[in-house]
PDB file of C-alpha atoms in Angstrom:
ATOM      1  CA  UNK T  10      57.138 -61.564  46.569  1.00 40.00           C
ATOM      2  CA  UNK T  11      60.002 -64.356  47.547  1.00 40.00           C
ATOM      3  CA  UNK T  12      58.462 -66.128  50.183  1.00 41.00           C
ATOM      4  CA  UNK T  13      62.007 -67.358  51.053  1.00 42.00           C
ATOM      5  CA  UNK T  14      63.220 -64.051  52.078  1.00 45.00           C
ATOM      6  CA  UNK T  15      61.066 -64.135  55.304  1.00 46.00           C
ATOM      7  CA  UNK T  16      60.675 -67.769  55.669  1.00 45.00           C
ATOM      8  CA  UNK T  17      62.534 -70.885  54.792  1.00 49.00           C
ATOM      9  CA  UNK T  18      61.914 -73.185  51.833  1.00 47.00           C
ATOM     10  CA  UNK T  19      59.460 -75.584  52.627  1.00 46.00           C
ATOM     11  CA  UNK T  20      57.121 -73.907  55.442  1.00 45.00           C
ATOM     12  CA  UNK T  21      54.020 -73.290  55.015  1.00 45.00           C
ATOM     13  CA  UNK T  22      52.888 -70.176  55.166  1.00 45.00           C
ATOM     14  CA  UNK T  23      48.662 -68.610  54.664  1.00 46.00           C
ATOM     15  CA  UNK T  24      48.434 -67.262  51.478  1.00 45.00           C
ATOM     16  CA  UNK T  25      44.708 -66.037  50.462  1.00 46.00           C
ATOM     17  CA  UNK T  26      41.597 -66.144  52.401  1.00 42.00           C
ATOM     18  CA  UNK T  27      38.471 -65.815  50.246  1.00 43.00           C
ATOM     19  CA  UNK T  28      34.825 -66.134  51.722  1.00 46.00           C
ATOM     20  CA  UNK T  29      36.576 -66.210  54.904  1.00 46.00           C
ATOM     21  CA  UNK T  30      38.139 -69.766  53.837  1.00 45.00           C
ATOM     22  CA  UNK T  31      42.130 -69.560  54.295  1.00 45.00           C
ATOM     23  CA  UNK T  32      44.273 -71.341  51.558  1.00 48.00           C
ATOM     24  CA  UNK T  33      47.221 -72.820  52.895  1.00 49.00           C
ATOM     25  CA  UNK T  34      50.412 -72.353  50.543  1.00 48.00           C
ATOM     26  CA  UNK T  35      53.733 -74.044  50.866  1.00 50.00           C
ATOM     27  CA  UNK T  36      57.091 -72.790  48.730  1.00 51.00           C
ATOM     28  CA  UNK T  37      58.584 -75.264  46.278  1.00 49.00           C
ATOM     29  CA  UNK T  38      61.742 -74.715  44.186  1.00 51.00           C
ATOM     30  CA  UNK T  39      60.789 -70.910  44.523  1.00 53.00           C
ATOM     31  CA  UNK T  40      56.937 -71.927  43.280  1.00 55.00           C
ATOM     32  CA  UNK T  41      53.998 -70.934  45.368  1.00 53.00           C
ATOM     33  CA  UNK T  42      51.819 -73.662  45.788  1.00 54.00           C
ATOM     34  CA  UNK T  43      48.485 -74.153  47.348  1.00 58.00           C
ATOM     35  CA  UNK T  44      46.714 -76.436  48.480  1.00 58.00           C
ATOM     36  CA  UNK T  45      44.104 -76.068  45.607  1.00 60.00           C
ATOM     37  CA  UNK T  46      46.499 -76.293  42.942  1.00 57.00           C
ATOM     38  CA  UNK T  47      47.809 -79.804  44.573  1.00 56.00           C
ATOM     39  CA  UNK T  48      44.384 -80.924  44.934  1.00 57.00           C
ATOM     40  CA  UNK T  49      43.009 -80.084  41.266  1.00 60.00           C
ATOM     41  CA  UNK T  50      46.706 -81.676  39.978  1.00 60.00           C
ATOM     42  CA  UNK T  51      45.864 -85.296  41.751  1.00 59.00           C
ATOM     43  CA  UNK T  52      42.616 -84.677  40.174  1.00 65.00           C
ATOM     44  CA  UNK T  53      43.313 -84.472  36.833  1.00 71.00           C
ATOM     45  CA  UNK T  54      42.000 -86.245  33.895  1.00 73.00           C
ATOM     46  CA  UNK T  55      43.565 -89.375  32.518  1.00 75.00           C
ATOM     47  CA  UNK T  56      43.599 -88.357  29.020  1.00 79.00           C
ATOM     48  CA  UNK T  57      44.131 -91.257  26.098  1.00 83.00           C
ATOM     49  CA  UNK T  58      43.373 -91.333  22.698  1.00 85.00           C
ATOM     50  CA  UNK T  59      44.405 -94.892  20.888  1.00 92.00           C
ATOM     51  CA  UNK T  60      46.161 -94.301  17.233  1.00 93.00           C
ATOM     52  CA  UNK T  61      42.562 -94.281  15.629  1.00 95.00           C
ATOM     53  CA  UNK T  62      40.731 -92.571  17.553  1.00 94.00           C
ATOM     54  CA  UNK T  63      43.327 -90.281  17.693  1.00 95.00           C
ATOM     55  CA  UNK T  64      43.218 -90.294  13.829  1.00 96.00           C
ATOM     56  CA  UNK T  65      39.817 -89.781  13.750  1.00 96.00           C
ATOM     57  CA  UNK T  66      39.459 -86.789  16.156  1.00 96.00           C
ATOM     58  CA  UNK T  67      42.664 -84.814  14.294  1.00 97.00           C
ATOM     59  CA  UNK T  68      39.781 -85.878  10.559  1.00 97.00           C
ATOM     60  CA  UNK T  69      37.109 -84.263  12.545  1.00 97.00           C
ATOM     61  CA  UNK T  70      39.380 -81.397  13.531  1.00 97.00           C
ATOM     62  CA  UNK T  71      40.009 -81.212  10.502  1.00 97.00           C
ATOM     63  CA  UNK T  72      36.846 -80.380   9.398  1.00 97.00           C
ATOM     64  CA  UNK T  73      35.669 -78.164  11.668  1.00 97.00           C
ATOM     65  CA  UNK T  74      38.629 -75.960  11.055  1.00 97.00           C
ATOM     66  CA  UNK T  75      37.306 -75.913   7.196  1.00 96.00           C
ATOM     67  CA  UNK T  76      33.855 -75.138   8.299  1.00 96.00           C
ATOM     68  CA  UNK T  77      33.671 -72.897  11.172  1.00 93.00           C
ATOM     69  CA  UNK T  78      34.331 -69.693   9.012  1.00 91.00           C
ATOM     70  CA  UNK T  79      33.334 -69.161   5.071  1.00 92.00           C
ATOM     71  CA  UNK T  80      35.855 -68.874   3.709  1.00 94.00           C
ATOM     72  CA  UNK T  81      38.269 -70.687   6.501  1.00 95.00           C
ATOM     73  CA  UNK T  82      40.414 -68.519   8.092  1.00 96.00           C
ATOM     74  CA  UNK T  83      44.215 -68.638   6.865  1.00 96.00           C
ATOM     75  CA  UNK T  84      44.527 -69.947  10.971  1.00 96.00           C
ATOM     76  CA  UNK T  85      41.946 -72.079  10.223  1.00 97.00           C
ATOM     77  CA  UNK T  86      43.643 -73.586   6.787  1.00 97.00           C
ATOM     78  CA  UNK T  87      47.191 -73.576   8.718  1.00 97.00           C
ATOM     79  CA  UNK T  88      45.638 -75.915  11.143  1.00 97.00           C
ATOM     80  CA  UNK T  89      43.152 -77.944   9.010  1.00 97.00           C
ATOM     81  CA  UNK T  90      46.418 -78.964   7.115  1.00 97.00           C
ATOM     82  CA  UNK T  91      48.219 -79.765   9.904  1.00 97.00           C
ATOM     83  CA  UNK T  92      45.932 -81.477  11.518  1.00 97.00           C
ATOM     84  CA  UNK T  93      45.198 -83.931   8.261  1.00 97.00           C
ATOM     85  CA  UNK T  94      48.725 -84.523   7.863  1.00 95.00           C
ATOM     86  CA  UNK T  95      48.457 -85.802  11.436  1.00 96.00           C
ATOM     87  CA  UNK T  96      45.647 -88.005  10.494  1.00 96.00           C
ATOM     88  CA  UNK T  97      46.822 -89.371   7.863  1.00 94.00           C
ATOM     89  CA  UNK T  98      50.573 -90.117   9.615  1.00 93.00           C
ATOM     90  CA  UNK T  99      48.947 -91.921  13.125  1.00 94.00           C
ATOM     91  CA  UNK T 100      46.411 -93.100  10.956  1.00 93.00           C
ATOM     92  CA  UNK T 101      49.145 -94.724   8.609  1.00 90.00           C
ATOM     93  CA  UNK T 102      50.444 -96.443  11.745  1.00 91.00           C
ATOM     94  CA  UNK T 103      47.529 -97.503  13.464  1.00 93.00           C
ATOM     95  CA  UNK T 104      47.462-100.011  10.076  1.00 90.00           C
ATOM     96  CA  UNK T 105      51.002-100.778  10.045  1.00 89.00           C
ATOM     97  CA  UNK T 106      51.109-101.809  14.085  1.00 90.00           C
ATOM     98  CA  UNK T 107      47.701-104.231  13.030  1.00 90.00           C
ATOM     99  CA  UNK T 108      50.197-105.993  11.181  1.00 88.00           C
ATOM    100  CA  UNK T 109      53.003-105.925  12.856  1.00 90.00           C
ATOM    101  CA  UNK T 110      54.465-103.892  15.623  1.00 92.00           C
ATOM    102  CA  UNK T 111      57.954-103.667  14.073  1.00 91.00           C
ATOM    103  CA  UNK T 112      56.323-101.869  10.756  1.00 89.00           C
ATOM    104  CA  UNK T 113      56.057 -98.417  12.656  1.00 90.00           C
ATOM    105  CA  UNK T 114      60.400 -98.806  12.651  1.00 90.00           C
ATOM    106  CA  UNK T 115      61.918 -96.127   9.891  1.00 88.00           C
ATOM    107  CA  UNK T 116      64.362 -99.503  10.089  1.00 87.00           C
ATOM    108  CA  UNK T 117      61.685-102.325  10.718  1.00 86.00           C
ATOM    109  CA  UNK T 118      65.027-104.260  10.831  1.00 87.00           C
ATOM    110  CA  UNK T 119      66.412-102.888  14.270  1.00 88.00           C
ATOM    111  CA  UNK T 120      63.447-103.106  15.673  1.00 93.00           C
ATOM    112  CA  UNK T 121      63.303-104.825  18.991  1.00 95.00           C
ATOM    113  CA  UNK T 122      60.303-105.033  21.495  1.00 95.00           C
ATOM    114  CA  UNK T 123      62.263-103.651  24.500  1.00 95.00           C
ATOM    115  CA  UNK T 124      62.868-100.287  22.309  1.00 95.00           C
ATOM    116  CA  UNK T 125      58.793 -99.862  21.328  1.00 94.00           C
ATOM    117  CA  UNK T 126      57.411-100.791  24.637  1.00 93.00           C
ATOM    118  CA  UNK T 127      60.034 -97.885  25.882  1.00 94.00           C
ATOM    119  CA  UNK T 128      59.002 -95.391  22.493  1.00 91.00           C
ATOM    120  CA  UNK T 129      62.482 -95.493  22.534  1.00 93.00           C
ATOM    121  CA  UNK T 130      62.815 -95.610  18.329  1.00 92.00           C
ATOM    122  CA  UNK T 131      62.988 -93.446  15.288  1.00 91.00           C
ATOM    123  CA  UNK T 132      59.673 -94.174  13.564  1.00 91.00           C
ATOM    124  CA  UNK T 133      58.712 -94.479   9.798  1.00 88.00           C
ATOM    125  CA  UNK T 134      56.583 -90.987   8.753  1.00 86.00           C
ATOM    126  CA  UNK T 135      54.593 -90.368   5.550  1.00 83.00           C
ATOM    127  CA  UNK T 136      57.790 -88.449   3.965  1.00 80.00           C
ATOM    128  CA  UNK T 137      60.136 -91.657   4.990  1.00 76.00           C
ATOM    129  CA  UNK T 138      57.592 -94.840   5.171  1.00 73.00           C
ATOM    130  CA  UNK T 139      59.586 -98.244   6.400  1.00 70.00           C
ATOM    131  CA  UNK T 140      60.393-100.587   3.675  1.00 70.00           C
ATOM    132  CA  UNK T 141      57.998-103.137   5.122  1.00 69.00           C
ATOM    133  CA  UNK T 142      55.195-100.010   5.012  1.00 72.00           C
ATOM    134  CA  UNK T 143      55.448 -99.821   1.355  1.00 72.00           C
ATOM    135  CA  UNK T 144      55.329-103.901   0.854  1.00 74.00           C
ATOM    136  CA  UNK T 145      52.186-104.078   3.075  1.00 73.00           C
ATOM    137  CA  UNK T 146      51.115-101.126   0.918  1.00 72.00           C
ATOM    138  CA  UNK T 147      51.629-102.604  -2.624  1.00 74.00           C
ATOM    139  CA  UNK T 148      50.370-106.044  -1.000  1.00 77.00           C
ATOM    140  CA  UNK T 149      46.653-103.778  -0.354  1.00 74.00           C
ATOM    141  CA  UNK T 150      46.734-102.404  -3.605  1.00 72.00           C
ATOM    142  CA  UNK T 151      47.177-105.754  -5.468  1.00 79.00           C
ATOM    143  CA  UNK T 152      45.096-107.439  -3.662  1.00 78.00           C
ATOM    144  CA  UNK T 153      42.280-104.478  -3.926  1.00 76.00           C
ATOM    145  CA  UNK T 154      43.056-104.300  -7.399  1.00 76.00           C
ATOM    146  CA  UNK T 155      42.707-108.199  -7.944  1.00 78.00           C
ATOM    147  CA  UNK T 156      39.133-107.703  -6.250  1.00 81.00           C
ATOM    148  CA  UNK T 157      38.059-105.710  -8.760  1.00 76.00           C
TER     149      UNK T 157
END
């Protein structure tokens, strides 16, 4: 039932009664919103996954998908591959950020701190790493090879 037929939008009406407790609802933009829904929305947990934690979480998901069933289902394999790719990309970008924030840009020469902080840029990917990424990786490989 569209409550606008009987009430003005934004009007408050009794929505439900559960165990003798009445709940009030408000129509907003054609949706019936209850007080408890608003309270739940206000109490949402803040979710924050820093890049390394996010990458490791993806890797844990890969292991879970590959070990939940023997053999893994096609769906589990699909998500294992997707999450492995996401983990590699997130961890690569985390490493680039440690070196210099501009290296996560697809084109580091066009990097600006303002666009970085706003998240308004195209980032490098595993398929299209930035030139700075290639230089950094080559430098690290050379250093490690010399240590051996």
